[in-house]
PDB file of C-alpha atoms and ligand atoms in Angstrom:
ATOM      1  CA  MET A1272     140.493-164.251  61.020  1.00 80.00           C
ATOM      2  CA  ASP A1273     143.475-162.626  62.713  1.00 90.00           C
ATOM      3  CA  GLU A1274     147.218-163.026  62.621  1.00 96.00           C
ATOM      4  CA  CYS A1275     149.022-165.380  64.502  1.00 96.00           C
ATOM      5  CA  VAL A1276     151.795-163.491  66.624  1.00 97.00           C
ATOM      6  CA  ILE A1277     154.211-166.277  66.354  1.00 97.00           C
ATOM      7  CA  CYS A1278     154.039-167.660  62.801  1.00 95.00           C
ATOM      8  CA  GLU A1279     152.318-164.372  61.549  1.00 95.00           C
ATOM      9  CA  ARG A1280     149.750-166.397  59.493  1.00 93.00           C
ATOM     10  CA  GLU A1281     146.222-165.088  58.993  1.00 92.00           C
ATOM     11  CA  VAL A1282     144.215-167.861  60.395  1.00 91.00           C
ATOM     12  CA  GLU A1283     141.786-168.242  63.119  1.00 93.00           C
ATOM     13  CA  THR A1284     143.138-167.706  66.204  1.00 96.00           C
ATOM     14  CA  THR A1285     143.162-168.774  69.787  1.00 96.00           C
ATOM     15  CA  ARG A1286     143.723-166.681  72.954  1.00 95.00           C
ATOM     16  CA  HIS A1287     146.917-167.248  74.686  1.00 96.00           C
ATOM     17  CA  HIS A1288     147.747-165.647  78.088  1.00 96.00           C
ATOM     18  CA  LEU A1289     151.043-164.625  78.426  1.00 96.00           C
ATOM     19  CA  ILE A1290     150.880-165.039  81.861  1.00 93.00           C
ATOM     20  CA  PRO A1291     149.510-168.664  82.751  1.00 88.00           C
ATOM     21  CA  LYS A1292     147.457-169.017  86.028  1.00 81.00           C
ATOM     22  CA  ASN A1293     146.885-165.268  86.222  1.00 79.00           C
ATOM     23  CA  ARG A1294     143.956-164.622  83.608  1.00 74.00           C
ATOM     24  CA  LYS A1295     142.908-161.793  85.141  1.00 83.00           C
ATOM     25  CA  GLU A1296     146.261-159.549  84.808  1.00 87.00           C
ATOM     26  CA  SER A1297     147.605-161.677  81.901  1.00 93.00           C
ATOM     27  CA  PRO A1298     147.680-159.928  78.443  1.00 94.00           C
ATOM     28  CA  ILE A1299     146.061-161.975  75.932  1.00 95.00           C
ATOM     29  CA  VAL A1300     147.750-162.519  72.302  1.00 97.00           C
ATOM     30  CA  PRO A1301     146.204-164.166  69.282  1.00 97.00           C
ATOM     31  CA  VAL A1302     147.845-167.338  68.371  1.00 97.00           C
ATOM     32  CA  CYS A1303     147.054-170.083  65.980  1.00 95.00           C
ATOM     33  CA  GLY A1304     145.797-173.497  67.327  1.00 94.00           C
ATOM     34  CA  SER A1305     149.093-175.155  66.098  1.00 93.00           C
ATOM     35  CA  CYS A1306     151.691-172.702  67.799  1.00 95.00           C
ATOM     36  CA  HIS A1307     149.653-172.594  70.873  1.00 96.00           C
ATOM     37  CA  ARG A1308     149.998-176.251  71.202  1.00 94.00           C
ATOM     38  CA  GLN A1309     153.387-175.782  70.686  1.00 94.00           C
ATOM     39  CA  ILE A1310     153.794-173.038  73.081  1.00 96.00           C
ATOM     40  CA  HIS A1311     152.047-175.404  75.954  1.00 94.00           C
ATOM     41  CA  ALA A1312     154.238-178.501  74.504  1.00 93.00           C
ATOM     42  CA  VAL A1313     157.674-177.174  74.855  1.00 93.00           C
ATOM     43  CA  PHE A1314     157.182-174.657  77.969  1.00 93.00           C
ATOM     44  CA  THR A1315     155.964-175.213  81.295  1.00 93.00           C
ATOM     45  CA  ASN A1316     153.776-172.501  82.980  1.00 92.00           C
ATOM     46  CA  HIS A1317     156.629-171.781  85.152  1.00 93.00           C
ATOM     47  CA  GLU A1318     158.743-171.062  82.425  1.00 94.00           C
ATOM     48  CA  LEU A1319     156.067-168.989  80.292  1.00 95.00           C
ATOM     49  CA  LYS A1320     155.279-167.034  83.315  1.00 94.00           C
ATOM     50  CA  HIS A1321     158.975-166.147  84.300  1.00 94.00           C
ATOM     51  CA  ARG A1322     160.930-166.514  80.983  1.00 96.00           C
ATOM     52  CA  PHE A1323     158.478-166.223  78.264  1.00 97.00           C
ATOM     53  CA  ASN A1324     155.958-163.759  79.227  1.00 96.00           C
ATOM     54  CA  THR A1325     156.157-161.441  76.207  1.00 97.00           C
ATOM     55  CA  VAL A1326     155.737-161.950  72.665  1.00 97.00           C
ATOM     56  CA  THR A1327     159.109-161.201  71.672  1.00 97.00           C
ATOM     57  CA  ALA A1328     160.533-163.522  74.108  1.00 98.00           C
ATOM     58  CA  LEU A1329     158.240-166.439  72.805  1.00 97.00           C
ATOM     59  CA  LYS A1330     159.101-165.696  69.280  1.00 97.00           C
ATOM     60  CA  GLU A1331     162.541-165.449  69.734  1.00 96.00           C
ATOM     61  CA  SER A1332     163.133-168.711  71.680  1.00 97.00           C
ATOM     62  CA  GLU A1333     164.869-171.274  69.655  1.00 95.00           C
ATOM     63  CA  GLU A1334     161.977-173.627  70.202  1.00 93.00           C
ATOM     64  CA  MET A1335     159.117-171.217  68.635  1.00 96.00           C
ATOM     65  CA  ARG A1336     161.676-169.954  66.038  1.00 96.00           C
ATOM     66  CA  LYS A1337     161.864-173.376  64.401  1.00 94.00           C
ATOM     67  CA  PHE A1338     158.298-174.393  64.889  1.00 94.00           C
ATOM     68  CA  ALA A1339     157.208-171.059  63.070  1.00 95.00           C
ATOM     69  CA  ALA A1340     159.619-171.686  60.438  1.00 94.00           C
ATOM     70  CA  TRP A1341     158.391-175.029  59.752  1.00 92.00           C
ATOM     71  CA  ILE A1342     154.780-174.174  59.970  1.00 91.00           C
ATOM     72  CA  ARG A1343     154.722-171.378  57.401  1.00 90.00           C
ATOM     73  CA  LYS A1344     156.091-174.124  54.966  1.00 88.00           C
ATOM     74  CA  THR A1345     153.383-176.698  55.199  1.00 82.00           C
ATOM     75  CA  ASN A1346     150.384-174.080  54.016  1.00 67.00           C
ATOM     76  CA  LYS A1347     147.968-175.433  56.577  1.00 61.00           C
ATOM     77  CA  ARG A1348     145.359-173.079  57.421  1.00 58.00           C
ATOM     78  CA  HIS A1349     143.856-175.543  60.001  1.00 57.00           C
ATOM     79  CA  VAL A1350     145.405-178.074  62.095  1.00 55.00           C
ATOM     80  CA  ALA A1351     144.087-181.237  60.967  1.00 50.00           C
ATOM     81  CA  VAL A1352     144.001-184.250  63.288  1.00 46.00           C
ATOM     82  CA  ASP A1353     146.855-186.198  61.494  1.00 49.00           C
ATOM     83  CA  GLU A1354     149.220-182.832  62.094  1.00 48.00           C
ATOM     84  CA  THR A1355     149.387-184.180  65.514  1.00 54.00           C
ATOM     85  CA  LYS A1356     151.657-186.631  64.376  1.00 57.00           C
ATOM     86  CA  ARG A1357     153.365-184.753  62.131  1.00 55.00           C
ATOM     87  CA  VAL A1358     154.138-181.978  64.846  1.00 54.00           C
ATOM     88  CA  SER A1359     155.520-184.885  66.992  1.00 59.00           C
ATOM     89  CA  ASP A1360     157.653-186.202  64.188  1.00 63.00           C
ATOM     90  CA  TRP A1361     159.082-182.750  63.936  1.00 62.00           C
ATOM     91  CA  ARG A1362     159.927-182.555  67.579  1.00 59.00           C
ATOM     92  CA  GLY A1363     161.481-185.976  67.382  1.00 55.00           C
TER      93      GLY A1363
HETATM   94 ZN1   ZN B1228     150.649-169.451  64.533  1.00 55.86          ZN
HETATM   95 ZN1   ZN B1229     148.093-170.334  76.028  1.00 55.86          ZN
END
């Protein structure tokens, strides 16, 4: 258990490489599965590498702020299969 750097929930986390495709040099941050999927769903690797390569930049982006606010309200600890639909509904 760790704290997700995006939604700040204490949950099981996955490792996100802040600089995609540069795994050796990239800093690694803990993000929950939901936020991680969202990061890669809304940003391309190119955008991540050049614009959202810090936790602050990711967290303050419009996309992730909205998502984090939403996911905190769901009280979901684990991402169930059906959450995929909820996520896509939220994204419209
Ligand atoms: Zn999260
Ligand atoms: Zn990642």
